[in-house]
Coordinates of C-alpha atoms and ligand atoms in Angstrom, one line a residue:
M1 CA -25.9 -8.9 -22.1
P2 CA -24.8 -5.3 -21.0
L3 CA -21.7 -4.9 -19.6
Y4 CA -20.3 -2.8 -16.5
Y5 CA -17.0 -1.7 -15.2
V6 CA -16.2 -0.1 -12.0
W7 CA -12.8 2.0 -11.5
N8 CA -12.1 2.2 -7.8
I9 CA -9.5 4.1 -5.5
G10 CA -9.2 5.2 -2.1
C11 CA -10.1 3.9 1.7
Q12 CA -11.6 0.5 2.5
M13 CA -15.0 2.1 2.7
N14 CA -14.6 3.3 -1.0
A15 CA -13.6 -0.6 -1.8
A16 CA -16.8 -1.6 0.1
D17 CA -19.0 0.8 -1.7
A18 CA -17.6 -0.1 -5.3
R19 CA -18.3 -3.8 -4.3
R20 CA -22.1 -3.2 -3.5
V21 CA -22.1 -1.4 -6.9
E22 CA -20.9 -4.4 -8.7
E23 CA -23.1 -6.7 -6.9
G24 CA -26.3 -4.3 -7.5
L25 CA -25.3 -4.1 -11.4
E26 CA -24.9 -7.8 -11.5
A27 CA -28.3 -8.4 -9.7
M28 CA -29.6 -6.3 -12.3
G29 CA -28.3 -8.6 -14.9
F30 CA -25.0 -6.7 -15.6
R31 CA -22.0 -8.6 -16.4
R32 CA -18.1 -7.2 -16.1
A33 CA -16.8 -5.5 -19.0
P34 CA -13.1 -7.4 -19.6
Q35 CA -12.1 -3.6 -20.5
I36 CA -13.6 -0.2 -19.6
E37 CA -13.8 0.7 -23.5
Q38 CA -16.5 -2.3 -24.0
A39 CA -18.7 -1.5 -21.1
D40 CA -22.2 -0.1 -21.2
V41 CA -22.1 1.4 -17.8
I42 CA -18.9 3.0 -16.6
V43 CA -18.7 3.9 -12.8
L44 CA -15.6 5.9 -11.2
N45 CA -15.8 5.8 -7.5
T46 CA -13.6 8.2 -6.7
C47 CA -11.1 9.5 -3.6
V48 CA -9.3 13.4 -3.5
V49 CA -8.1 12.8 0.3
R50 CA -4.8 14.2 -1.3
Q51 CA -3.7 16.1 -4.7
S52 CA -2.2 12.8 -5.7
A53 CA -5.2 10.7 -5.4
E54 CA -7.4 13.7 -7.2
D55 CA -5.1 13.9 -10.2
R56 CA -5.7 10.5 -10.7
V57 CA -9.2 10.9 -11.0
W58 CA -9.6 13.7 -13.1
G59 CA -6.7 11.7 -15.3
R60 CA -9.0 8.9 -15.8
L61 CA -11.9 10.9 -16.1
H62 CA -10.6 12.6 -19.4
S63 CA -9.4 9.9 -20.7
L64 CA -13.1 8.5 -21.2
K65 CA -14.0 11.6 -23.0
P66 CA -13.2 10.0 -26.6
V67 CA -14.6 6.4 -25.3
K68 CA -17.9 8.2 -24.5
R69 CA -17.8 9.9 -28.0
R70 CA -17.2 6.5 -29.5
N71 CA -20.0 4.9 -27.7
P72 CA -22.4 7.6 -27.0
T73 CA -25.2 5.3 -25.5
A74 CA -22.9 4.4 -22.6
F75 CA -23.6 5.3 -19.0
L76 CA -20.9 7.2 -17.1
A77 CA -21.1 7.9 -13.5
L78 CA -18.6 9.8 -11.3
M79 CA -19.3 9.3 -7.8
G80 CA -17.5 9.3 -4.5
C81 CA -15.6 12.2 -2.4
A82 CA -14.6 13.9 -5.8
V83 CA -18.2 14.7 -6.1
G84 CA -18.6 18.1 -4.2
D85 CA -20.5 20.6 -6.4
P86 CA -22.8 18.5 -8.7
K87 CA -24.1 21.4 -10.6
A88 CA -20.2 23.0 -11.2
L89 CA -19.3 19.5 -12.3
A90 CA -21.7 19.1 -14.7
A91 CA -21.0 22.2 -16.4
Q92 CA -17.1 21.1 -16.1
F93 CA -17.8 17.4 -17.7
P94 CA -21.0 17.5 -20.1
Y95 CA -20.2 13.9 -21.1
V96 CA -20.7 12.4 -17.6
D97 CA -24.2 11.3 -16.9
A98 CA -24.3 11.1 -13.6
F99 CA -22.9 12.6 -10.2
I100 CA -23.0 10.3 -6.9
R101 CA -22.1 11.6 -3.6
P102 CA -20.0 9.0 -1.4
S103 CA -21.4 6.2 -0.4
D104 CA -24.7 6.6 -2.3
V105 CA -25.2 2.9 -3.9
E106 CA -28.6 3.1 -4.2
G107 CA -28.8 6.4 -5.8
L108 CA -26.0 5.1 -8.3
L109 CA -28.4 2.2 -9.1
R110 CA -31.4 4.2 -9.5
A111 CA -29.7 6.4 -11.9
V112 CA -28.5 2.8 -13.9
E113 CA -32.2 2.0 -13.9
Q114 CA -33.6 5.0 -15.4
S115 CA -31.0 5.0 -17.9
G116 CA -33.1 2.3 -19.8
L117 CA -29.9 0.1 -20.1
A118 CA -30.6 -2.6 -17.8
P119 CA -31.7 -5.6 -19.2
A120 CA -35.6 -6.3 -19.3
A121 CA -35.6 -9.3 -17.3
P122 CA -33.2 -9.3 -14.2
A123 CA -30.8 -12.6 -14.6
R124 CA -31.1 -13.1 -10.5
C125 CA -30.2 -16.3 -9.2
G126 CA -32.5 -17.1 -6.4
S127 CA -33.6 -14.3 -3.8
E128 CA -31.0 -12.4 -1.4
R129 CA -31.7 -14.7 1.4
S130 CA -32.6 -18.1 0.2
G131 CA -31.1 -20.8 -2.4
E132 CA -28.0 -19.3 -2.0
P133 CA -25.2 -22.2 -1.9
R134 CA -23.0 -22.0 1.1
T135 CA -19.9 -22.8 -0.3
L136 CA -17.2 -20.1 -1.4
P137 CA -18.0 -17.8 -4.4
Q138 CA -14.8 -17.4 -6.8
P139 CA -12.8 -14.3 -5.8
V140 CA -14.4 -11.2 -7.2
P141 CA -11.6 -8.7 -7.7
L142 CA -12.9 -5.1 -8.3
S143 CA -12.5 -4.2 -12.0
E144 CA -9.2 -2.6 -11.5
P145 CA -7.2 -3.4 -8.3
C146 CA -6.9 -0.6 -5.4
P147 CA -3.6 0.3 -4.6
S148 CA -2.8 3.0 -2.3
D149 CA -1.5 6.2 -3.7
E150 CA 1.4 6.1 -2.0
G151 CA 3.8 4.4 -0.2
E152 CA 4.0 0.5 0.4
D153 CA 1.1 -1.4 1.9
S154 CA 0.2 -4.9 2.2
R155 CA -3.3 -4.4 1.4
A156 CA -2.3 -3.7 -2.5
A157 CA 0.0 -6.8 -2.6
V158 CA -2.9 -9.3 -2.9
P159 CA -5.9 -9.2 -4.5
P160 CA -9.4 -8.4 -2.4
S161 CA -11.0 -11.6 -1.0
P162 CA -14.7 -12.7 -0.8
V163 CA -13.5 -14.0 2.7
S164 CA -13.1 -10.7 4.2
R165 CA -16.0 -8.4 3.9
G166 CA -15.9 -4.7 4.8
I167 CA -19.2 -3.6 6.1
T168 CA -20.4 0.1 6.8
A169 CA -21.2 0.9 10.3
I170 CA -21.4 4.8 10.1
Y171 CA -21.1 7.5 7.4
G172 CA -19.7 10.7 7.8
C173 CA -17.8 12.2 10.4
N174 CA -18.2 15.0 13.2
H175 CA -14.8 15.9 13.5
R176 CA -13.1 19.1 12.3
C177 CA -9.4 18.3 11.3
T178 CA -8.1 20.9 9.5
Y179 CA -6.5 19.0 6.7
C180 CA -9.5 16.8 5.6
I181 CA -11.8 17.5 2.6
V182 CA -13.1 13.7 3.7
R183 CA -15.6 15.2 6.4
L184 CA -16.5 17.9 3.7
R185 CA -17.6 15.7 1.1
R186 CA -19.1 12.3 3.2
G187 CA -21.4 15.2 5.8
G188 CA -21.9 14.1 9.3
E189 CA -22.0 10.9 11.1
T190 CA -24.9 8.9 10.4
S191 CA -25.1 5.2 12.0
R192 CA -26.5 2.3 10.4
P193 CA -29.0 0.7 13.2
V194 CA -27.3 -2.6 14.8
A195 CA -30.1 -5.1 13.4
D196 CA -29.0 -3.9 9.5
I197 CA -25.1 -4.4 10.3
V198 CA -26.2 -7.9 11.8
R199 CA -28.4 -8.6 8.6
E200 CA -25.7 -8.0 6.0
A201 CA -23.2 -9.7 8.2
C202 CA -25.2 -12.7 8.2
Q203 CA -25.9 -12.5 4.5
T204 CA -22.3 -12.4 3.7
A205 CA -21.5 -15.1 5.9
E206 CA -24.2 -17.0 4.0
R207 CA -22.1 -15.9 0.8
G208 CA -18.7 -17.4 2.6
A209 CA -17.6 -14.3 4.1
R210 CA -15.5 -15.5 7.1
E211 CA -14.5 -12.0 8.4
V212 CA -16.2 -9.1 8.4
V213 CA -14.5 -5.5 9.2
L214 CA -16.8 -2.8 10.5
L215 CA -15.9 0.6 8.8
G216 CA -16.3 4.1 9.6
Q217 CA -14.3 7.4 8.8
N218 CA -14.3 7.4 12.9
V219 CA -15.8 4.3 13.8
D220 CA -15.5 4.7 17.5
A221 CA -18.3 7.4 16.7
Y222 CA -20.5 4.6 15.9
G223 CA -24.1 4.7 17.7
R224 CA -24.2 7.7 19.8
D225 CA -26.7 9.4 16.5
L226 CA -28.9 6.6 17.3
N227 CA -32.2 6.5 19.3
P228 CA -31.8 4.9 22.1
P229 CA -27.9 5.7 21.7
Q230 CA -25.6 2.5 20.8
D231 CA -21.8 2.4 20.7
L232 CA -19.5 0.4 18.8
A233 CA -19.1 -2.2 21.8
D234 CA -22.6 -2.9 21.4
L235 CA -22.1 -3.4 18.0
L236 CA -19.2 -5.7 18.5
Y237 CA -21.0 -7.9 20.7
A238 CA -23.8 -8.0 18.2
V239 CA -22.0 -9.2 15.5
H240 CA -20.0 -11.3 17.3
E241 CA -23.1 -13.5 17.5
V242 CA -23.2 -14.1 13.9
E243 CA -22.6 -17.8 12.7
G244 CA -20.1 -18.6 10.5
I245 CA -17.8 -15.2 11.2
Y246 CA -14.7 -16.2 12.5
R247 CA -13.0 -12.7 12.8
I248 CA -14.2 -9.1 13.2
R249 CA -11.9 -6.0 12.7
F250 CA -13.2 -2.2 13.1
L251 CA -11.7 0.9 11.7
T252 CA -10.7 3.9 11.6
S253 CA -10.6 4.8 15.1
H254 CA -9.8 8.3 16.5
P255 CA -7.7 8.2 19.4
G256 CA -9.9 11.2 21.1
D257 CA -12.9 8.6 20.9
L258 CA -11.5 5.2 21.1
S259 CA -13.4 4.1 24.8
P260 CA -12.5 1.7 27.4
R261 CA -15.8 -0.4 26.7
V262 CA -14.3 -0.6 23.1
I263 CA -11.0 -2.0 24.4
Q264 CA -12.6 -4.4 26.7
A265 CA -14.3 -5.8 24.1
V266 CA -11.5 -6.4 22.0
R267 CA -10.0 -8.3 24.8
D268 CA -13.2 -10.4 25.9
L269 CA -14.6 -11.5 22.6
P270 CA -12.4 -14.2 21.0
K271 CA -13.8 -13.2 17.6
V272 CA -12.8 -9.5 17.4
C273 CA -9.2 -9.2 16.5
E274 CA -6.3 -7.6 18.6
H275 CA -6.1 -4.9 15.8
F276 CA -6.4 -1.1 16.1
E277 CA -5.9 1.1 13.3
L278 CA -5.4 4.7 15.5
P279 CA -4.2 7.3 13.6
V280 CA -1.9 9.6 15.4
Q281 CA -0.9 12.0 12.9
S282 CA 1.8 13.8 14.5
G283 CA 3.3 13.4 17.6
D284 CA 4.0 17.1 18.2
D285 CA 1.5 19.1 20.2
G286 CA 1.6 22.3 18.2
V287 CA 0.9 20.3 14.9
L288 CA -1.8 18.3 16.4
R289 CA -3.5 21.4 17.5
R290 CA -3.1 23.1 14.4
M291 CA -4.5 20.1 12.6
G292 CA -7.5 20.1 15.1
R293 CA -6.9 16.7 16.6
T294 CA -8.5 16.5 19.8
Y295 CA -5.3 14.9 22.0
T296 CA -2.1 15.5 23.0
A297 CA 1.1 13.3 22.1
A298 CA 1.2 12.4 25.6
E299 CA -2.6 11.3 25.7
Y300 CA -1.9 8.9 22.7
R301 CA 1.2 7.4 24.6
A302 CA -1.6 6.9 27.5
L303 CA -3.8 5.5 25.0
V304 CA -1.2 3.0 23.6
A305 CA -0.1 1.9 27.2
A306 CA -3.7 1.1 28.3
I307 CA -4.7 -1.0 25.0
R308 CA -1.6 -2.7 25.2
E309 CA -2.1 -3.3 29.0
A310 CA -5.5 -4.7 28.2
V311 CA -4.8 -6.6 25.1
P312 CA -1.3 -7.9 25.2
G313 CA 0.0 -8.2 22.0
A314 CA -2.3 -5.9 20.2
A315 CA -1.1 -4.9 16.6
I316 CA -1.4 -1.0 16.5
A317 CA -1.3 0.5 13.1
T318 CA -1.3 4.4 12.6
D319 CA -1.6 7.1 9.7
I320 CA 0.9 9.9 9.9
I321 CA 0.9 13.3 8.1
V322 CA 4.6 15.1 7.5
G323 CA 5.1 18.5 6.2
F324 CA 2.0 19.9 7.7
P325 CA 2.3 23.9 7.8
G326 CA 4.4 25.0 10.3
E327 CA 6.1 21.6 11.0
T328 CA 9.3 22.8 12.4
E329 CA 12.3 20.1 12.1
E330 CA 11.8 20.1 16.0
A331 CA 8.3 19.1 15.7
F332 CA 8.8 16.4 12.8
Q333 CA 11.8 14.9 15.1
N334 CA 8.8 15.0 18.0
T335 CA 7.2 12.4 15.5
Y336 CA 9.8 10.5 14.8
R337 CA 10.5 9.8 18.4
L338 CA 7.0 8.7 19.1
L339 CA 7.3 6.5 15.7
E340 CA 10.5 4.8 17.3
E341 CA 8.9 4.9 21.1
I342 CA 5.7 3.0 20.0
R343 CA 6.9 0.8 17.5
F344 CA 3.6 0.4 15.2
D345 CA 2.9 -2.6 13.3
A346 CA 2.0 -0.7 10.4
V347 CA 2.5 3.4 9.5
H348 CA 0.6 4.7 6.6
V349 CA 2.8 8.2 5.6
A350 CA 1.7 10.5 3.3
A351 CA 2.7 14.3 2.7
Y352 CA 0.7 17.1 3.7
S353 CA -1.5 18.1 0.5
V354 CA -3.5 21.5 0.5
R355 CA -7.2 20.6 0.1
P356 CA -9.6 22.7 -1.3
G357 CA -12.2 24.3 1.3
T358 CA -10.3 22.8 4.5
P359 CA -9.3 25.5 7.1
A360 CA -5.9 24.2 6.8
E361 CA -6.1 26.0 3.4
R362 CA -5.6 29.3 5.0
L363 CA -2.1 28.5 6.7
P364 CA 0.7 28.8 4.7
D365 CA 1.9 25.7 3.1
D366 CA 5.4 26.2 4.1
V367 CA 7.2 23.3 4.2
P368 CA 9.0 22.9 0.7
P369 CA 8.2 19.6 -1.0
D370 CA 11.7 18.3 -1.1
E371 CA 11.8 18.5 2.7
K372 CA 8.4 16.8 2.9
E373 CA 9.7 14.3 0.7
R374 CA 12.9 13.9 3.2
R375 CA 10.7 13.5 6.2
R376 CA 7.9 10.9 4.6
K377 CA 11.0 8.7 3.3
A378 CA 12.6 9.2 6.5
V379 CA 9.5 7.8 8.4
D380 CA 9.1 5.2 5.7
D381 CA 12.8 3.9 6.4
L382 CA 12.5 4.1 10.3
Q383 CA 9.1 1.9 10.0
K384 CA 10.3 -0.5 7.6
R385 CA 13.5 -1.3 9.9
I386 CA 10.6 -1.7 12.9
V387 CA 8.4 -3.7 11.1
G388 CA 11.0 -6.0 10.3
E389 CA 12.4 -6.3 13.5
I390 CA 8.6 -7.2 14.8
N391 CA 8.1 -9.7 12.2
R392 CA 11.6 -11.0 12.6
A393 CA 10.5 -12.2 15.8
L394 CA 7.7 -14.3 14.7
V395 CA 10.2 -16.6 13.0
G396 CA 9.6 -20.1 14.2
Q397 CA 6.2 -19.2 16.0
A398 CA 3.0 -20.6 15.1
V399 CA 0.5 -18.3 13.9
E400 CA -3.2 -18.7 13.0
V401 CA -4.2 -17.6 9.6
L402 CA -7.8 -16.8 7.9
V403 CA -7.1 -18.0 4.5
E404 CA -8.1 -15.1 1.9
G405 CA -6.9 -16.7 -1.8
Q406 CA -3.8 -17.8 -3.7
K407 CA -1.2 -16.1 -5.5
K408 CA 1.3 -17.6 -7.7
G409 CA 0.1 -21.1 -6.5
R410 CA 0.8 -20.2 -2.8
W411 CA -1.7 -19.4 -0.3
F412 CA -2.5 -16.1 1.3
G413 CA -4.2 -15.0 4.4
R414 CA -3.6 -12.8 7.5
T415 CA -2.8 -13.3 11.1
R416 CA -5.5 -12.0 13.9
T417 CA -2.9 -8.9 13.7
N418 CA -3.4 -8.1 10.2
K419 CA 0.0 -9.7 8.9
L420 CA 0.2 -10.8 5.5
V421 CA 1.2 -14.5 5.2
F422 CA 1.9 -16.8 2.2
F423 CA 2.2 -20.6 2.7
E424 CA 1.9 -23.8 0.4
G425 CA -0.6 -26.5 0.9
A426 CA -2.6 -28.9 -0.7
G427 CA -6.1 -29.1 -0.9
D428 CA -8.8 -26.2 -0.5
W429 CA -7.7 -23.5 2.0
L430 CA -10.0 -20.8 1.2
G431 CA -12.0 -19.5 4.3
R432 CA -10.4 -21.5 6.5
L433 CA -8.4 -21.3 9.8
A434 CA -4.5 -22.4 9.0
Q435 CA -2.1 -23.0 11.9
V436 CA 1.1 -21.8 10.1
R437 CA 4.4 -21.8 11.7
I438 CA 6.6 -18.6 10.2
T439 CA 9.6 -19.6 8.3
W440 CA 10.7 -16.0 6.7
A441 CA 9.9 -12.7 7.9
G442 CA 10.1 -9.6 5.6
P443 CA 8.5 -5.9 6.7
W444 CA 5.6 -6.5 4.3
S445 CA 4.7 -10.1 4.5
L446 CA 5.7 -13.4 6.2
V447 CA 6.1 -16.8 4.8
G448 CA 5.5 -20.5 6.5
E449 CA 4.3 -23.8 6.3
V450 CA 1.0 -25.5 7.7
T451 CA 1.5 -27.4 11.2
P452 CA -0.9 -30.4 11.0
Ligands
SAH1 N1 -10.8 8.9 9.8 C1 -10.3 8.5 8.4 C2 -9.5 9.7 7.6 C3 -9.7 9.5 6.1 S1 -8.7 10.4 5.4 C4 -9.8 7.4 8.1 O1 -8.9 7.3 8.1 O2 -10.5 6.4 7.8 C5 -7.1 8.9 5.7 C6 -5.8 9.4 6.1 O3 -5.0 10.3 5.0 C7 -5.7 9.8 7.3 O4 -5.8 9.6 8.5 C8 -4.5 11.3 7.3 O5 -3.4 10.6 7.2 C9 -4.3 11.4 5.5 N2 -4.5 12.6 4.9 C10 -6.1 13.1 5.0 N3 -6.2 14.4 4.4 C11 -5.0 14.7 4.3 C12 -4.2 15.7 3.5 N4 -4.8 16.7 3.3 N5 -2.9 15.6 3.0 C13 -2.3 14.4 3.2 N6 -2.6 13.5 4.1 C14 -3.5 13.3 4.6
F3S2 FE1 -11.2 13.6 8.5 FE2 -10.6 13.6 11.2 FE3 -12.9 12.8 10.3 S1 -9.3 13.0 9.1 S2 -12.6 11.8 8.7 S3 -12.2 15.0 9.9 S4 -11.5 12.1 12.0

């Protein structure tokens, strides 16, 4: 039986794409290879958001050259945001069989089919729609776990789960953030029709998913390119109807685009979790302007206030870039103060990294690397203290946890506010909602016991 191996790094959309690739290959009759060297089909699904991610991609690709030499009939595909100019890449990497643009899962599967490696009689078990058991499948981790390339992240601490499923709602992005290569590689906004997304949500629910995470580089832009136009709130209402789904999240939001209707939908729809991913990037207006972000720090503060007023207890997570060109100590302090004041539930912080072809490439990268690292660590330390305090306030309280799996004999899952909780419990909790009383809290996870 032919074998495949999918290597994946990067954002949640990449993780969702990698999963669809794996499912597609399984449906064609391939099975997962225990090791990359044994695979007949190798897919590298890549990220180049920062230099550190890009270095990992080229390192991985180079390491496959001898593998391909030993096994010349293996099919090797490079997919994702590393694929900018396929022609130039083909000249540079002649041992790669296909270059596939980000999210083009169908293109990848077509290329595999054309390679002639697929088994003659695809080993499909029943059709997509019927005959599937309503029991949960075993957790299928991606061939390689997908840690974020920098910083500590609770998402990296546990394996991916079939209980929570990312579904892409909108591809691409029309913003012009000057540091960002993602929009250059992924192109402009293209929304999927509501009916398609609802159908995929139904199918994943039938296979055991209990949470749907609606994905977009700027998910708030959802639907404005559709005819007739729709918006993210319409989509939330539609997915809310899907039987078997207990929870809905959406990410990532853009502070210039998150609409009052969406905030109201979070308030009004019981399945939609009180959780916003709202990257601010900087707390300094000069830096925000040079970044091409479309809001001021004051407008961001007002938006957070509006969310907290409408949805008390909402968790708000953010992204920060430190050391952007021209970020003075004073400008950095404006970011630091904003973080102290807002007290986010999670902060993903990264040092600025010049990306080829972006407008910011023309600005002098004038914050020295050790100063960028100092600022990055200052944000990390501050956030560790803040989130430690936020989490400690939960000790003694009962929270609702959607159970995603087991690790080292303990069950784990998340609160509606996206906090990772571990607990011990007899019986099968996978995919169920547990009421858990918190007994211990650290910055990255909580521990508790099930209440009857
Ligand atoms: N809207 C997308 C953005 C993708 S990039 C989303 O969050 O889904 C993800 C994060 O990486 C950004 O929010 C930003 O904080 C960070 N980032 C993007 N380009 C960067 C660069 N050139 N250097 C450092 N960090 C960057
Ligand atoms: Fe990039 Fe800004 Fe869009 S970070 S993906 S251009 S919102």
